[in-house]
Coordinates of C-alpha atoms in Angstrom, one line a residue:
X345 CA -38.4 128.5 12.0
X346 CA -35.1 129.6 13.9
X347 CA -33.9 133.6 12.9
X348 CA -30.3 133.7 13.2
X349 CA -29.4 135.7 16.2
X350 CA -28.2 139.1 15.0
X351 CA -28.1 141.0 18.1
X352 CA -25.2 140.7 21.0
X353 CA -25.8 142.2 24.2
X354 CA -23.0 142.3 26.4
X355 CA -24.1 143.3 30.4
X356 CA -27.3 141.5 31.0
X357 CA -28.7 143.5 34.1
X358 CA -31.5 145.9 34.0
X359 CA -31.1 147.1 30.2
X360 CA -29.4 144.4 28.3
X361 CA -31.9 141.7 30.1
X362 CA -34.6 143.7 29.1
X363 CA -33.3 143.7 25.6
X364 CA -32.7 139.9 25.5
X365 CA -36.2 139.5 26.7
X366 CA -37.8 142.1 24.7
X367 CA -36.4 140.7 21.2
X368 CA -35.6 136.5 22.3
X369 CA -33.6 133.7 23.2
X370 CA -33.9 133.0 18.7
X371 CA -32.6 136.6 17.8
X372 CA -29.9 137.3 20.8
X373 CA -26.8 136.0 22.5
X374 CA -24.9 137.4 24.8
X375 CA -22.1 138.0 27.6
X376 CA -22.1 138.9 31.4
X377 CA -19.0 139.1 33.7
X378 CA -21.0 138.3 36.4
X379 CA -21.3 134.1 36.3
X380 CA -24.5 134.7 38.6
X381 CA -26.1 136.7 35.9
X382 CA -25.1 134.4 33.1
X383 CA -26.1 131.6 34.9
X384 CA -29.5 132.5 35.6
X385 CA -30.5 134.6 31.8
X386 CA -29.3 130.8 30.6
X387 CA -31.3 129.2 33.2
X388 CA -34.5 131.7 31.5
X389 CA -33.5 130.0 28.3
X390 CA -30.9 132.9 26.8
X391 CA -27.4 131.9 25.3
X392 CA -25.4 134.1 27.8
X393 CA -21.8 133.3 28.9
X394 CA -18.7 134.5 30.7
X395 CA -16.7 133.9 27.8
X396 CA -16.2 137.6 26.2
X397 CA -13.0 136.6 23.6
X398 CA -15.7 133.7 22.1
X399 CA -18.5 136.0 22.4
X400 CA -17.1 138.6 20.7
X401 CA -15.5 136.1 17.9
X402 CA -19.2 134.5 17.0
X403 CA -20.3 138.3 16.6
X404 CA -18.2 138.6 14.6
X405 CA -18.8 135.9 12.5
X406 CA -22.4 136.7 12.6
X407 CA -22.3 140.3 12.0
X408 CA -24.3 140.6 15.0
X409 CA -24.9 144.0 16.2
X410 CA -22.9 144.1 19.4
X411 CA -24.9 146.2 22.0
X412 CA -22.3 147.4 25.0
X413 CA -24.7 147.5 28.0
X414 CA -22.1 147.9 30.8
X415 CA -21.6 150.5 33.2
X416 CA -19.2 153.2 32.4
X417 CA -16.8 152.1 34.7
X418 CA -16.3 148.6 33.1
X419 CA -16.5 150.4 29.5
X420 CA -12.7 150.8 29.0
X421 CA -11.9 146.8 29.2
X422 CA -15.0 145.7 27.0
X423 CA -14.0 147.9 24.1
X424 CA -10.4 146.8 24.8
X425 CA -11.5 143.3 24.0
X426 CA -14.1 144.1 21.0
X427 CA -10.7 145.7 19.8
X428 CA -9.0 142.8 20.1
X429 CA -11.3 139.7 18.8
X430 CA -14.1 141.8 16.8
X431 CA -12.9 145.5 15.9
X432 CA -15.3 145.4 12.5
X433 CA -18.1 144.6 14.1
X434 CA -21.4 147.0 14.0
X435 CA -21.3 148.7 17.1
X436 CA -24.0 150.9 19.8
X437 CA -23.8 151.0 23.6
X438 CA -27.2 151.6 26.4
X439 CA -25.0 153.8 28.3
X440 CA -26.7 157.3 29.7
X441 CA -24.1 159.4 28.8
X442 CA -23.3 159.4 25.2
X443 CA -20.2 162.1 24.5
X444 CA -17.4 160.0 26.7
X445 CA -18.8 156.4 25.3
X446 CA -18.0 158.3 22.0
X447 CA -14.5 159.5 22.9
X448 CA -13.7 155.9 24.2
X449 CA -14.8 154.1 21.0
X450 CA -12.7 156.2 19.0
X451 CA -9.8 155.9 21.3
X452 CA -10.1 152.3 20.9
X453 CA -10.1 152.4 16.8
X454 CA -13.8 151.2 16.5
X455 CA -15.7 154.3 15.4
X456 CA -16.3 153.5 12.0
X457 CA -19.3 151.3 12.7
X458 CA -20.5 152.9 16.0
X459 CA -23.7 155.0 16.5
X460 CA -24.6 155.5 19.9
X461 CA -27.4 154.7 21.9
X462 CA -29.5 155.6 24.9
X463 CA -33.3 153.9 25.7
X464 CA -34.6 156.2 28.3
X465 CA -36.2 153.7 30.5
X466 CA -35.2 151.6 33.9
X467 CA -36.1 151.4 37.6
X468 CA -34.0 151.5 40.7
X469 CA -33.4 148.1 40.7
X470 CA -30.6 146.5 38.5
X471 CA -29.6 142.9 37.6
X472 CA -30.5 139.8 35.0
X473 CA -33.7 139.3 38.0
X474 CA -34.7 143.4 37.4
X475 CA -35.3 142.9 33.8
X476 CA -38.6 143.4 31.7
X477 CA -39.3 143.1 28.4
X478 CA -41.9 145.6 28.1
X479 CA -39.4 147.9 29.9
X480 CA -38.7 150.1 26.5
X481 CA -42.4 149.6 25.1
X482 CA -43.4 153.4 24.3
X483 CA -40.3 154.7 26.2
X484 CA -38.3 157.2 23.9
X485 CA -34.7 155.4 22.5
X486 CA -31.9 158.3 21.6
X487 CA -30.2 157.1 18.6
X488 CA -27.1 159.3 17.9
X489 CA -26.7 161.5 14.8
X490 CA -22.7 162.4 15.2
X491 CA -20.6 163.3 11.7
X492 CA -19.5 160.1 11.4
X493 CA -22.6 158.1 12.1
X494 CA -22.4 154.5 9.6
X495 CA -25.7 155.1 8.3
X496 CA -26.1 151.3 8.5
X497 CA -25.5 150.6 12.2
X498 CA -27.5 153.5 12.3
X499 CA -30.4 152.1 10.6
X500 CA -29.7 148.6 12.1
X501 CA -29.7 150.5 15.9
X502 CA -33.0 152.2 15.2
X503 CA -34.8 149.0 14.0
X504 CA -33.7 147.3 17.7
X505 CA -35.0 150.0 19.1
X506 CA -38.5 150.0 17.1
X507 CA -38.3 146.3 17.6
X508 CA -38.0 146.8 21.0
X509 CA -40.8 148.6 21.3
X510 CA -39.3 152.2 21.6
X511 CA -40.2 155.0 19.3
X512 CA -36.6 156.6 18.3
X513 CA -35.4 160.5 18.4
X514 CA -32.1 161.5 17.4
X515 CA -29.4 164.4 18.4
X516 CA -25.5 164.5 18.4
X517 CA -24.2 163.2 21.9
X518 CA -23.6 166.5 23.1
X519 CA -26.7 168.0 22.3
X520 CA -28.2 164.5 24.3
X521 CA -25.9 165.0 27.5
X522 CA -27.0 168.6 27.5
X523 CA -30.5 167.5 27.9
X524 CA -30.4 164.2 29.9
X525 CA -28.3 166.3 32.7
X526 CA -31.6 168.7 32.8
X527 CA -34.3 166.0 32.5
X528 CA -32.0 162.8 34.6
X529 CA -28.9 163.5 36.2
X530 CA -30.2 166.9 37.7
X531 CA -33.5 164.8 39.1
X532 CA -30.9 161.9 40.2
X533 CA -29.6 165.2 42.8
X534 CA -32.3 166.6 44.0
X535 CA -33.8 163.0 44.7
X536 CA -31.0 162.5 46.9
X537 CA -31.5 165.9 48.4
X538 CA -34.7 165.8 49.3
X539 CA -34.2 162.1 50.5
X540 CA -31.8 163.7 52.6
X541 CA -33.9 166.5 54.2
X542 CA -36.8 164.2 54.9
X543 CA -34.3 161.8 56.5
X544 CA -33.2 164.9 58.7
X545 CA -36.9 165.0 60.5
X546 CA -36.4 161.6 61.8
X547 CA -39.3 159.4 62.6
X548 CA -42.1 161.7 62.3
X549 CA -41.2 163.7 58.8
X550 CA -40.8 160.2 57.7
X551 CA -44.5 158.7 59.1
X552 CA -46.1 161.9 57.3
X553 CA -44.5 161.6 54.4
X554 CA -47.3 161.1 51.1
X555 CA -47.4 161.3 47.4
X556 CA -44.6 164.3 46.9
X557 CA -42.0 162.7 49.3
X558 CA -42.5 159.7 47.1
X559 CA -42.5 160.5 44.2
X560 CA -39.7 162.7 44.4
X561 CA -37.4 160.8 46.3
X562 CA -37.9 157.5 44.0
X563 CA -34.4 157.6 42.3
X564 CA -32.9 158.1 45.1
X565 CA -33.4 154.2 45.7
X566 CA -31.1 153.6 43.3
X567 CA -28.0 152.1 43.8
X568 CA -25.3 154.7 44.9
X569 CA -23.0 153.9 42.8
X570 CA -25.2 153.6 39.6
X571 CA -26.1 156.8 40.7
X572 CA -22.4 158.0 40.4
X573 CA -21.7 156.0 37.2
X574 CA -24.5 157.9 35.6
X575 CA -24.4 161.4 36.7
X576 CA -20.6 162.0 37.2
X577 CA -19.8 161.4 33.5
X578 CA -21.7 164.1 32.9
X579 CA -20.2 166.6 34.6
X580 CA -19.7 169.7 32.8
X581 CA -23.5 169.4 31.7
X582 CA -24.5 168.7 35.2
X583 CA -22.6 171.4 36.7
X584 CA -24.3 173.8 34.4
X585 CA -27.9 173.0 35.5
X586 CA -26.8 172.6 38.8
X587 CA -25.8 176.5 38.8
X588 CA -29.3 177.3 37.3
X589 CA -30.8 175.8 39.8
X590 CA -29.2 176.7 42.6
X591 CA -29.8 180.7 41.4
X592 CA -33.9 179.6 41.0
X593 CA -33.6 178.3 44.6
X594 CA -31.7 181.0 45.9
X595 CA -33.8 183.4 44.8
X596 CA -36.8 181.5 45.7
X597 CA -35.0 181.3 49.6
X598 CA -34.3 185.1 49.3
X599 CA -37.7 186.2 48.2
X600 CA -39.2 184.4 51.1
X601 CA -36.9 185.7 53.2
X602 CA -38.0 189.1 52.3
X603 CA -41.4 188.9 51.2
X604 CA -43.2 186.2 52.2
X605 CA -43.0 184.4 49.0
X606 CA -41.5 182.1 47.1
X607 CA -41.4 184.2 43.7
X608 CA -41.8 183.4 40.4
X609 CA -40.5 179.8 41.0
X610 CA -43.8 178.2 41.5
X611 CA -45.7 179.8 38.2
X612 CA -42.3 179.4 36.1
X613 CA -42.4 175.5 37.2
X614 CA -46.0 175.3 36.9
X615 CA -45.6 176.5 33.3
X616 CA -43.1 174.2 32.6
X617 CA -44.5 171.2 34.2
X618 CA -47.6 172.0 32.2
X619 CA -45.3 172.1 28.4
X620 CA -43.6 168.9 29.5
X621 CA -47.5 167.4 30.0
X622 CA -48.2 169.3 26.4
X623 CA -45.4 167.2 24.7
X624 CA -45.9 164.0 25.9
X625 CA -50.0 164.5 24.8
X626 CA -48.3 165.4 21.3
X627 CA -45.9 162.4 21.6
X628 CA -48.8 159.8 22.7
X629 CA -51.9 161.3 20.6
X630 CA -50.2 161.5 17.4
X631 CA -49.7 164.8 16.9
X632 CA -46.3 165.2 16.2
X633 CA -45.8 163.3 13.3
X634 CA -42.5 161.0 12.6
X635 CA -39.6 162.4 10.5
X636 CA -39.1 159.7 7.7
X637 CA -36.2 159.5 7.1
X638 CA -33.9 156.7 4.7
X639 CA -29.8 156.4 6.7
X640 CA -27.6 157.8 4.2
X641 CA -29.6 159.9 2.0
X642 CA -28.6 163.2 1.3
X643 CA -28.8 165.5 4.3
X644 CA -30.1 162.7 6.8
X645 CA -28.0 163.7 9.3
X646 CA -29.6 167.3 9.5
X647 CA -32.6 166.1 9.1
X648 CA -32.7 163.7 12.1
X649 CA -31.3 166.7 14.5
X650 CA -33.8 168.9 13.5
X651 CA -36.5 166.3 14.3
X652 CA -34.9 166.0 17.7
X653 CA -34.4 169.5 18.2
X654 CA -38.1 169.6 17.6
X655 CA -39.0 166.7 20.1
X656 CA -40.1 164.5 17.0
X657 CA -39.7 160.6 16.5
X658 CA -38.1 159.1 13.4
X659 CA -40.2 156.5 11.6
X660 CA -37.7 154.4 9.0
X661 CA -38.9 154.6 5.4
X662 CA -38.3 151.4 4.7
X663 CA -40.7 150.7 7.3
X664 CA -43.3 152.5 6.4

């Protein structure tokens, strides 16, 4: 039997193909600007054109939940035409930076059935060709608890997500941006850095370089300018970690300058290296259990921040 397709993703690179894949050609539809991209998620067997205005207008008709999954850049024009052809339409975005997507929607009249969203998963590869649908199975998917949340685009945004695979937490978009610029953007920098400095010892650093060079360098073979379409956004967050890190490193450069030592910086790191390792055993082995929680109810909003606040997934009562 054929489900109506109830889901529009427009961008089908890394994210939006994923989602196509991850939920089907029977549930989705879709639009890319790129005809290269189009062509080949229809040549996977996806209804994907170029055609935004009639994309938007069958959403419309549909109902669909229209998932924005563009870079920031392009955001501006692709709310300008959902303004145009399909303002009522249930509305959530896969962008990394949730407080300017916010501002944008509103500028453009379309809050009212907007809840934000951010699946924290991807490579450094991008494209309809970089997709995966496993790509958000287990992966944590930020759906945003703001004032004005529409408890049912929320509701519909966190069954996509659960559908997809994800588990779901939830915080307001500035509380998100506050802590994807510590756990993301700030990693996206010093990736680069040390990218950088390796690069600097020529051929030899580069031969001996193992497991640590690696690993910490692997975002940095992202994209540049994905790079700066996700961080920059984020500035005023960013630039705040960035200071507290520079001050751990300075005084990490100063202490072994004068002492021989690096300082508390390895034990403080080792600590906290060691909590993030705690949470995700609490996440994985079940022992933080899922808010439930029903969109609408009294006090749902404060209840889904402080399960986020608390690093705690949300489980749907009516899927219980």
């Amino acid at each position: 039997m054929t489900v109506t397709a109830d889901v529009c993703v427009l961008g089908v690179g890394l994210i939006g193909g994923s989602l196509l894949r991850a939920l089907g050609p029977d549930r989705t539809f879709g639009w890319n600007r790129s005809p290269a991209g189009a062509e080949a998620a229809t040549a996977a067997g996806f209804d994907v054109t170029t055609d935004l205005p009639t994309t938007l207008r069958r959403a419309a008709e549909a109902d669909a939940l229209v998932v924005v999954g563009v870079p920031l850049p392009a955001l501006e024009s692709v709310l300008g035409a959902v303004a145009e052809h399909a303002p009522t339409v249930a509305l959530t975005d896969v962008i990394s930076v949730k407080g300017p997507v916010l501002e944008a929607v509103r500028r453009h009249g379309l809050g009212a059935r907007f809840v934000g969203g951010h699946p924290m998963a991807g490579t450094a590869h991008s494209g309809w060709d970089a997709g995966d649908p496993d790509l958000f199975r287990g992966a944590t998917w930020l759906v945003a608890a703001d004032d004005d949340a529409d408890p049912d685009t929320w509701g519909r945004v966190a069954r996509l997500a659960l559908d997809s695979g994800a588990r779901v937490v939830s915080a307001t978009s500035a509380d998100h941006d506050a802590a994807v610029a510590r756990i993301s953007h700030l990693g996206h920098v010093l990736a680069e850095a040390l990218a950088l400095a390796g690069g600097r010892g020529g051929d030899l650093a580069l031969s001996l370089a193992a497991g640590s060079f690696r690993d910490g360098t692997r975002v940095a073979g992202t994209a540049p300018d994905l790079v700066r379409a996700i961080c920059e956004p984020n500035r005023d967050a960013l630039l705040d970690v960035l200071d507290e890190c520079l001050a751990d490193l300075g005084a990490a450069r100063a202490s072994l300058a004068e002492r021989g030592t690096l300082g508390p910086l390895v034990d403080d790191g080792h600590r906290a290296r060691r909590a993030y390792e705690d949470a995700q055993a609490d996440r994985t082995g079940g022992d933080l259990r899922p808010a439930e929680v029903t969109p609408g109810a009294a006090g749902w909003l404060e209840a889904l921040r402080e399960a986020g606040a608390a690093g705690r997934a949300v489980r749907l009562a009516d899927r219980l």
